[in-house]
PDB file of C-alpha atoms in Angstrom:
ATOM      1  CA  MET A   1       0.000   0.000   0.000  1.00  0.00           C
ATOM      2  CA  ARG A   2       1.368   3.390  -1.013  1.00  0.00           C
ATOM      3  CA  ILE A   3       0.760   6.244   1.365  1.00  0.00           C
ATOM      4  CA  LYS A   4       1.141   9.961   0.822  1.00  0.00           C
ATOM      5  CA  ILE A   5       1.015  12.797   3.310  1.00  0.00           C
ATOM      6  CA  VAL A   6      -1.247  15.699   2.328  1.00  0.00           C
ATOM      7  CA  LYS A   7      -2.536  18.885   3.901  1.00  0.00           C
ATOM      8  CA  PRO A   8      -6.101  18.778   5.217  1.00  0.00           C
ATOM      9  CA  GLN A   9      -8.535  19.861   2.503  1.00  0.00           C
ATOM     10  CA  ILE A  10     -12.296  20.179   2.107  1.00  0.00           C
ATOM     11  CA  LYS A  11     -12.316  17.236  -0.303  1.00  0.00           C
ATOM     12  CA  TYR A  12     -11.572  14.983   2.695  1.00  0.00           C
ATOM     13  CA  LEU A  13     -14.433  16.411   4.766  1.00  0.00           C
ATOM     14  CA  ASN A  14     -16.690  13.334   4.701  1.00  0.00           C
ATOM     15  CA  GLN A  15     -13.778  11.019   5.416  1.00  0.00           C
ATOM     16  CA  LEU A  16     -12.661  13.206   8.323  1.00  0.00           C
ATOM     17  CA  GLU A  17     -16.179  13.057   9.766  1.00  0.00           C
ATOM     18  CA  GLU A  18     -16.132   9.277   9.436  1.00  0.00           C
ATOM     19  CA  LEU A  19     -12.700   9.117  11.055  1.00  0.00           C
ATOM     20  CA  LYS A  20     -13.919  11.215  13.991  1.00  0.00           C
ATOM     21  CA  ASN A  21     -16.785   8.786  14.511  1.00  0.00           C
ATOM     22  CA  ASP A  22     -14.449   5.794  14.252  1.00  0.00           C
ATOM     23  CA  PHE A  23     -12.315   7.177  17.075  1.00  0.00           C
ATOM     24  CA  ILE A  24     -15.342   8.040  19.203  1.00  0.00           C
ATOM     25  CA  PHE A  25     -16.979   4.640  18.749  1.00  0.00           C
ATOM     26  CA  SER A  26     -13.705   2.818  19.419  1.00  0.00           C
ATOM     27  CA  GLY A  27     -13.544   4.532  22.818  1.00  0.00           C
ATOM     28  CA  GLU A  28     -10.202   6.182  22.106  1.00  0.00           C
ATOM     29  CA  SER A  29     -11.429   9.744  22.378  1.00  0.00           C
ATOM     30  CA  VAL A  30     -11.229  10.011  26.171  1.00  0.00           C
ATOM     31  CA  ASP A  31      -7.876  11.810  26.213  1.00  0.00           C
ATOM     32  CA  GLY A  32      -8.026  13.056  22.653  1.00  0.00           C
ATOM     33  CA  VAL A  33      -6.570  11.592  19.498  1.00  0.00           C
ATOM     34  CA  GLN A  34      -2.810  11.907  19.071  1.00  0.00           C
ATOM     35  CA  GLY A  35      -1.764  13.859  16.016  1.00  0.00           C
ATOM     36  CA  SER A  36      -5.194  15.337  15.422  1.00  0.00           C
ATOM     37  CA  ALA A  37      -4.739  18.917  16.693  1.00  0.00           C
ATOM     38  CA  ASP A  38      -7.932  18.503  18.742  1.00  0.00           C
ATOM     39  CA  LEU A  39     -10.090  17.337  15.825  1.00  0.00           C
ATOM     40  CA  LEU A  40     -12.672  15.883  18.225  1.00  0.00           C
ATOM     41  CA  ASP A  41     -13.091  19.252  19.967  1.00  0.00           C
ATOM     42  CA  PHE A  42     -14.379  20.879  16.779  1.00  0.00           C
ATOM     43  CA  LYS A  43     -18.098  20.457  16.105  1.00  0.00           C
ATOM     44  CA  ASN A  44     -17.565  21.715  12.576  1.00  0.00           C
ATOM     45  CA  THR A  45     -14.795  19.886  10.727  1.00  0.00           C
ATOM     46  CA  ILE A  46     -14.476  22.737   8.210  1.00  0.00           C
ATOM     47  CA  ASP A  47     -13.443  24.976  11.117  1.00  0.00           C
ATOM     48  CA  TRP A  48     -10.815  22.387  12.086  1.00  0.00           C
ATOM     49  CA  ILE A  49      -9.442  22.331   8.516  1.00  0.00           C
ATOM     50  CA  ASP A  50      -9.159  26.138   8.565  1.00  0.00           C
ATOM     51  CA  PHE A  51      -7.534  26.043  12.018  1.00  0.00           C
ATOM     52  CA  VAL A  52      -4.867  23.453  11.226  1.00  0.00           C
ATOM     53  CA  ASN A  53      -3.944  24.963   7.879  1.00  0.00           C
ATOM     54  CA  LYS A  54      -2.945  28.165   9.700  1.00  0.00           C
ATOM     55  CA  GLY A  55      -0.383  26.107  11.627  1.00  0.00           C
ATOM     56  CA  VAL A  56      -0.614  28.338  14.671  1.00  0.00           C
ATOM     57  CA  GLY A  57      -2.099  26.820  17.776  1.00  0.00           C
ATOM     58  CA  LYS A  58      -4.155  28.243  20.552  1.00  0.00           C
ATOM     59  CA  ASN A  59      -2.840  29.520  23.885  1.00  0.00           C
ATOM     60  CA  ASN A  60       0.526  27.871  24.588  1.00  0.00           C
ATOM     61  CA  TRP A  61       0.677  25.713  21.447  1.00  0.00           C
ATOM     62  CA  VAL A  62       3.763  25.808  19.267  1.00  0.00           C
ATOM     63  CA  SER A  63       3.663  26.249  15.494  1.00  0.00           C
ATOM     64  CA  PHE A  64       2.826  23.006  13.732  1.00  0.00           C
ATOM     65  CA  ARG A  65       2.082  21.281  10.441  1.00  0.00           C
ATOM     66  CA  GLN A  66      -0.962  19.023  10.227  1.00  0.00           C
ATOM     67  CA  PHE A  67      -1.130  16.232   7.676  1.00  0.00           C
ATOM     68  CA  LEU A  68      -3.509  13.534   6.551  1.00  0.00           C
ATOM     69  CA  ALA A  69      -2.282  10.148   5.397  1.00  0.00           C
ATOM     70  CA  VAL A  70      -4.104   8.847   2.333  1.00  0.00           C
ATOM     71  CA  ASP A  71      -3.604   5.828   0.089  1.00  0.00           C
ATOM     72  CA  GLU A  72      -3.410   5.629  -3.707  1.00  0.00           C
ATOM     73  CA  THR A  73      -7.229   5.834  -3.940  1.00  0.00           C
ATOM     74  CA  ASP A  74      -7.247   8.999  -1.777  1.00  0.00           C
ATOM     75  CA  SER A  75      -8.815   7.117   1.144  1.00  0.00           C
ATOM     76  CA  LEU A  76      -8.043   8.675   4.522  1.00  0.00           C
ATOM     77  CA  LEU A  77      -5.931   6.367   6.691  1.00  0.00           C
ATOM     78  CA  GLY A  78      -4.786   8.556   9.555  1.00  0.00           C
ATOM     79  CA  LEU A  79      -3.573  11.861  10.941  1.00  0.00           C
ATOM     80  CA  ILE A  80      -0.097  13.059  11.787  1.00  0.00           C
ATOM     81  CA  ASN A  81       1.017  16.315  13.360  1.00  0.00           C
ATOM     82  CA  LEU A  82       4.514  17.820  13.318  1.00  0.00           C
ATOM     83  CA  ARG A  83       5.328  20.393  16.011  1.00  0.00           C
ATOM     84  CA  LEU A  84       8.092  22.697  14.827  1.00  0.00           C
ATOM     85  CA  SER A  85       9.474  23.295  18.322  1.00  0.00           C
ATOM     86  CA  LEU A  86       9.017  21.956  21.832  1.00  0.00           C
ATOM     87  CA  ASN A  87       7.555  23.704  24.861  1.00  0.00           C
ATOM     88  CA  ASP A  88       7.944  22.174  28.339  1.00  0.00           C
ATOM     89  CA  TYR A  89       4.927  19.896  27.954  1.00  0.00           C
ATOM     90  CA  LEU A  90       5.995  18.603  24.543  1.00  0.00           C
ATOM     91  CA  LEU A  91       9.578  18.111  25.742  1.00  0.00           C
ATOM     92  CA  ASN A  92       8.373  15.893  28.567  1.00  0.00           C
ATOM     93  CA  TYR A  93       5.284  14.157  27.181  1.00  0.00           C
ATOM     94  CA  GLY A  94       4.225  15.098  23.649  1.00  0.00           C
ATOM     95  CA  GLY A  95       7.268  15.239  21.399  1.00  0.00           C
ATOM     96  CA  HIS A  96       7.628  16.687  17.906  1.00  0.00           C
ATOM     97  CA  ILE A  97       5.262  14.233  16.227  1.00  0.00           C
ATOM     98  CA  GLY A  98       1.902  12.765  17.159  1.00  0.00           C
ATOM     99  CA  TYR A  99      -0.060  10.386  14.976  1.00  0.00           C
ATOM    100  CA  ALA A 100      -3.170   8.250  14.899  1.00  0.00           C
ATOM    101  CA  VAL A 101      -4.242   5.602  12.410  1.00  0.00           C
ATOM    102  CA  SER A 102      -7.904   4.899  11.764  1.00  0.00           C
ATOM    103  CA  PRO A 103      -8.955   1.810  13.750  1.00  0.00           C
ATOM    104  CA  LYS A 104      -9.936   0.070  10.508  1.00  0.00           C
ATOM    105  CA  HIS A 105      -6.502   0.630   8.919  1.00  0.00           C
ATOM    106  CA  ARG A 106      -4.279  -0.572  11.745  1.00  0.00           C
ATOM    107  CA  ASN A 107      -1.758  -3.394  11.539  1.00  0.00           C
ATOM    108  CA  LYS A 108      -1.051  -2.623   7.873  1.00  0.00           C
ATOM    109  CA  GLY A 109       2.156  -0.597   8.273  1.00  0.00           C
ATOM    110  CA  VAL A 110       0.367   2.749   7.915  1.00  0.00           C
ATOM    111  CA  ALA A 111       1.863   4.346  11.041  1.00  0.00           C
ATOM    112  CA  SER A 112       5.426   3.408  10.057  1.00  0.00           C
ATOM    113  CA  LYS A 113       4.993   4.856   6.569  1.00  0.00           C
ATOM    114  CA  MET A 114       3.357   8.048   7.889  1.00  0.00           C
ATOM    115  CA  LEU A 115       6.120   8.576  10.410  1.00  0.00           C
ATOM    116  CA  PHE A 116       8.862   7.927   7.847  1.00  0.00           C
ATOM    117  CA  GLN A 117       7.427  10.580   5.516  1.00  0.00           C
ATOM    118  CA  VAL A 118       7.077  13.186   8.247  1.00  0.00           C
ATOM    119  CA  LEU A 119      10.636  12.494   9.391  1.00  0.00           C
ATOM    120  CA  GLN A 120      11.713  13.555   5.880  1.00  0.00           C
ATOM    121  CA  ILE A 121       9.806  16.812   6.415  1.00  0.00           C
ATOM    122  CA  CYS A 122      11.662  17.250   9.731  1.00  0.00           C
ATOM    123  CA  LYS A 123      14.929  17.270   7.787  1.00  0.00           C
ATOM    124  CA  LYS A 124      13.605  20.030   5.506  1.00  0.00           C
ATOM    125  CA  GLU A 125      12.481  21.988   8.589  1.00  0.00           C
ATOM    126  CA  LYS A 126      16.007  21.605  10.071  1.00  0.00           C
ATOM    127  CA  ILE A 127      14.788  19.544  13.032  1.00  0.00           C
ATOM    128  CA  ASP A 128      17.888  17.395  13.490  1.00  0.00           C
ATOM    129  CA  GLN A 129      16.795  15.527  16.610  1.00  0.00           C
ATOM    130  CA  VAL A 130      13.159  14.467  16.687  1.00  0.00           C
ATOM    131  CA  LEU A 131      11.437  13.553  19.936  1.00  0.00           C
ATOM    132  CA  ILE A 132       8.556  11.106  19.726  1.00  0.00           C
ATOM    133  CA  THR A 133       6.661   9.810  22.722  1.00  0.00           C
ATOM    134  CA  CYS A 134       4.090   7.145  23.395  1.00  0.00           C
ATOM    135  CA  LEU A 135       2.280   5.792  26.403  1.00  0.00           C
ATOM    136  CA  ASP A 136       4.273   3.037  28.055  1.00  0.00           C
ATOM    137  CA  THR A 137       1.343   0.700  27.355  1.00  0.00           C
ATOM    138  CA  ASN A 138       1.255   1.431  23.602  1.00  0.00           C
ATOM    139  CA  LEU A 139       3.484  -1.343  22.299  1.00  0.00           C
ATOM    140  CA  ALA A 140       2.326  -0.892  18.696  1.00  0.00           C
ATOM    141  CA  SER A 141       3.447   2.742  18.646  1.00  0.00           C
ATOM    142  CA  GLU A 142       6.692   1.845  20.383  1.00  0.00           C
ATOM    143  CA  LYS A 143       7.461  -0.641  17.594  1.00  0.00           C
ATOM    144  CA  VAL A 144       6.708   2.005  14.944  1.00  0.00           C
ATOM    145  CA  ILE A 145       9.045   4.489  16.606  1.00  0.00           C
ATOM    146  CA  ILE A 146      11.871   1.966  16.999  1.00  0.00           C
ATOM    147  CA  LYS A 147      11.432   0.804  13.387  1.00  0.00           C
ATOM    148  CA  ASN A 148      12.016   4.424  12.318  1.00  0.00           C
ATOM    149  CA  GLY A 149      15.220   4.741  14.347  1.00  0.00           C
ATOM    150  CA  GLY A 150      13.879   5.787  17.740  1.00  0.00           C
ATOM    151  CA  VAL A 151      16.186   5.316  20.722  1.00  0.00           C
ATOM    152  CA  LEU A 152      14.574   5.252  24.164  1.00  0.00           C
ATOM    153  CA  GLU A 153      15.883   7.988  26.449  1.00  0.00           C
ATOM    154  CA  ASP A 154      13.606   7.569  29.458  1.00  0.00           C
ATOM    155  CA  VAL A 155      10.061   7.280  30.785  1.00  0.00           C
ATOM    156  CA  ARG A 156       8.345  10.290  32.353  1.00  0.00           C
ATOM    157  CA  SER A 157       5.100  10.527  34.259  1.00  0.00           C
ATOM    158  CA  ASN A 158       2.671  13.425  34.313  1.00  0.00           C
ATOM    159  CA  GLY A 159       0.877  11.907  37.309  1.00  0.00           C
ATOM    160  CA  LYS A 160      -1.757  10.305  35.101  1.00  0.00           C
ATOM    161  CA  HIS A 161       0.227   8.460  32.414  1.00  0.00           C
ATOM    162  CA  ASN A 162       3.768   7.247  31.823  1.00  0.00           C
ATOM    163  CA  TYR A 163       5.329   8.346  28.537  1.00  0.00           C
ATOM    164  CA  LYS A 164       8.252   6.658  26.828  1.00  0.00           C
ATOM    165  CA  ARG A 165      10.485   9.251  25.160  1.00  0.00           C
ATOM    166  CA  PHE A 166      12.403   8.314  22.015  1.00  0.00           C
ATOM    167  CA  TRP A 167      14.850  10.387  19.993  1.00  0.00           C
ATOM    168  CA  ILE A 168      15.439   9.958  16.275  1.00  0.00           C
ATOM    169  CA  LYS A 169      18.537  11.572  14.734  1.00  0.00           C
TER     170      LYS A 169
END
Protein backbone atom coordinates (compact mmCIF):
# COMPACT_ATOMS: atom_id res chain seq x y z
CA MET A 1 0.00 0.00 0.00
CA ARG A 2 1.37 3.39 -1.01
CA ILE A 3 0.76 6.24 1.36
CA LYS A 4 1.14 9.96 0.82
CA ILE A 5 1.01 12.80 3.31
CA VAL A 6 -1.25 15.70 2.33
CA LYS A 7 -2.54 18.88 3.90
CA PRO A 8 -6.10 18.78 5.22
CA GLN A 9 -8.54 19.86 2.50
CA ILE A 10 -12.30 20.18 2.11
CA LYS A 11 -12.32 17.24 -0.30
CA TYR A 12 -11.57 14.98 2.69
CA LEU A 13 -14.43 16.41 4.77
CA ASN A 14 -16.69 13.33 4.70
CA GLN A 15 -13.78 11.02 5.42
CA LEU A 16 -12.66 13.21 8.32
CA GLU A 17 -16.18 13.06 9.77
CA GLU A 18 -16.13 9.28 9.44
CA LEU A 19 -12.70 9.12 11.05
CA LYS A 20 -13.92 11.21 13.99
CA ASN A 21 -16.79 8.79 14.51
CA ASP A 22 -14.45 5.79 14.25
CA PHE A 23 -12.31 7.18 17.07
CA ILE A 24 -15.34 8.04 19.20
CA PHE A 25 -16.98 4.64 18.75
CA SER A 26 -13.71 2.82 19.42
CA GLY A 27 -13.54 4.53 22.82
CA GLU A 28 -10.20 6.18 22.11
CA SER A 29 -11.43 9.74 22.38
CA VAL A 30 -11.23 10.01 26.17
CA ASP A 31 -7.88 11.81 26.21
CA GLY A 32 -8.03 13.06 22.65
CA VAL A 33 -6.57 11.59 19.50
CA GLN A 34 -2.81 11.91 19.07
CA GLY A 35 -1.76 13.86 16.02
CA SER A 36 -5.19 15.34 15.42
CA ALA A 37 -4.74 18.92 16.69
CA ASP A 38 -7.93 18.50 18.74
CA LEU A 39 -10.09 17.34 15.82
CA LEU A 40 -12.67 15.88 18.23
CA ASP A 41 -13.09 19.25 19.97
CA PHE A 42 -14.38 20.88 16.78
CA LYS A 43 -18.10 20.46 16.11
CA ASN A 44 -17.57 21.71 12.58
CA THR A 45 -14.79 19.89 10.73
CA ILE A 46 -14.48 22.74 8.21
CA ASP A 47 -13.44 24.98 11.12
CA TRP A 48 -10.81 22.39 12.09
CA ILE A 49 -9.44 22.33 8.52
CA ASP A 50 -9.16 26.14 8.57
CA PHE A 51 -7.53 26.04 12.02
CA VAL A 52 -4.87 23.45 11.23
CA ASN A 53 -3.94 24.96 7.88
CA LYS A 54 -2.95 28.16 9.70
CA GLY A 55 -0.38 26.11 11.63
CA VAL A 56 -0.61 28.34 14.67
CA GLY A 57 -2.10 26.82 17.78
CA LYS A 58 -4.15 28.24 20.55
CA ASN A 59 -2.84 29.52 23.89
CA ASN A 60 0.53 27.87 24.59
CA TRP A 61 0.68 25.71 21.45
CA VAL A 62 3.76 25.81 19.27
CA SER A 63 3.66 26.25 15.49
CA PHE A 64 2.83 23.01 13.73
CA ARG A 65 2.08 21.28 10.44
CA GLN A 66 -0.96 19.02 10.23
CA PHE A 67 -1.13 16.23 7.68
CA LEU A 68 -3.51 13.53 6.55
CA ALA A 69 -2.28 10.15 5.40
CA VAL A 70 -4.10 8.85 2.33
CA ASP A 71 -3.60 5.83 0.09
CA GLU A 72 -3.41 5.63 -3.71
CA THR A 73 -7.23 5.83 -3.94
CA ASP A 74 -7.25 9.00 -1.78
CA SER A 75 -8.82 7.12 1.14
CA LEU A 76 -8.04 8.67 4.52
CA LEU A 77 -5.93 6.37 6.69
CA GLY A 78 -4.79 8.56 9.56
CA LEU A 79 -3.57 11.86 10.94
CA ILE A 80 -0.10 13.06 11.79
CA ASN A 81 1.02 16.32 13.36
CA LEU A 82 4.51 17.82 13.32
CA ARG A 83 5.33 20.39 16.01
CA LEU A 84 8.09 22.70 14.83
CA SER A 85 9.47 23.30 18.32
CA LEU A 86 9.02 21.96 21.83
CA ASN A 87 7.55 23.70 24.86
CA ASP A 88 7.94 22.17 28.34
CA TYR A 89 4.93 19.90 27.95
CA LEU A 90 5.99 18.60 24.54
CA LEU A 91 9.58 18.11 25.74
CA ASN A 92 8.37 15.89 28.57
CA TYR A 93 5.28 14.16 27.18
CA GLY A 94 4.22 15.10 23.65
CA GLY A 95 7.27 15.24 21.40
CA HIS A 96 7.63 16.69 17.91
CA ILE A 97 5.26 14.23 16.23
CA GLY A 98 1.90 12.76 17.16
CA TYR A 99 -0.06 10.39 14.98
CA ALA A 100 -3.17 8.25 14.90
CA VAL A 101 -4.24 5.60 12.41
CA SER A 102 -7.90 4.90 11.76
CA PRO A 103 -8.96 1.81 13.75
CA LYS A 104 -9.94 0.07 10.51
CA HIS A 105 -6.50 0.63 8.92
CA ARG A 106 -4.28 -0.57 11.74
CA ASN A 107 -1.76 -3.39 11.54
CA LYS A 108 -1.05 -2.62 7.87
CA GLY A 109 2.16 -0.60 8.27
CA VAL A 110 0.37 2.75 7.91
CA ALA A 111 1.86 4.35 11.04
CA SER A 112 5.43 3.41 10.06
CA LYS A 113 4.99 4.86 6.57
CA MET A 114 3.36 8.05 7.89
CA LEU A 115 6.12 8.58 10.41
CA PHE A 116 8.86 7.93 7.85
CA GLN A 117 7.43 10.58 5.52
CA VAL A 118 7.08 13.19 8.25
CA LEU A 119 10.64 12.49 9.39
CA GLN A 120 11.71 13.55 5.88
CA ILE A 121 9.81 16.81 6.41
CA CYS A 122 11.66 17.25 9.73
CA LYS A 123 14.93 17.27 7.79
CA LYS A 124 13.60 20.03 5.51
CA GLU A 125 12.48 21.99 8.59
CA LYS A 126 16.01 21.61 10.07
CA ILE A 127 14.79 19.54 13.03
CA ASP A 128 17.89 17.39 13.49
CA GLN A 129 16.79 15.53 16.61
CA VAL A 130 13.16 14.47 16.69
CA LEU A 131 11.44 13.55 19.94
CA ILE A 132 8.56 11.11 19.73
CA THR A 133 6.66 9.81 22.72
CA CYS A 134 4.09 7.15 23.39
CA LEU A 135 2.28 5.79 26.40
CA ASP A 136 4.27 3.04 28.06
CA THR A 137 1.34 0.70 27.35
CA ASN A 138 1.25 1.43 23.60
CA LEU A 139 3.48 -1.34 22.30
CA ALA A 140 2.33 -0.89 18.70
CA SER A 141 3.45 2.74 18.65
CA GLU A 142 6.69 1.85 20.38
CA LYS A 143 7.46 -0.64 17.59
CA VAL A 144 6.71 2.00 14.94
CA ILE A 145 9.05 4.49 16.61
CA ILE A 146 11.87 1.97 17.00
CA LYS A 147 11.43 0.80 13.39
CA ASN A 148 12.02 4.42 12.32
CA GLY A 149 15.22 4.74 14.35
CA GLY A 150 13.88 5.79 17.74
CA VAL A 151 16.19 5.32 20.72
CA LEU A 152 14.57 5.25 24.16
CA GLU A 153 15.88 7.99 26.45
CA ASP A 154 13.61 7.57 29.46
CA VAL A 155 10.06 7.28 30.79
CA ARG A 156 8.34 10.29 32.35
CA SER A 157 5.10 10.53 34.26
CA ASN A 158 2.67 13.43 34.31
CA GLY A 159 0.88 11.91 37.31
CA LYS A 160 -1.76 10.30 35.10
CA HIS A 161 0.23 8.46 32.41
CA ASN A 162 3.77 7.25 31.82
CA TYR A 163 5.33 8.35 28.54
CA LYS A 164 8.25 6.66 26.83
CA ARG A 165 10.49 9.25 25.16
CA PHE A 166 12.40 8.31 22.01
CA TRP A 167 14.85 10.39 19.99
CA ILE A 168 15.44 9.96 16.27
CA LYS A 169 18.54 11.57 14.73
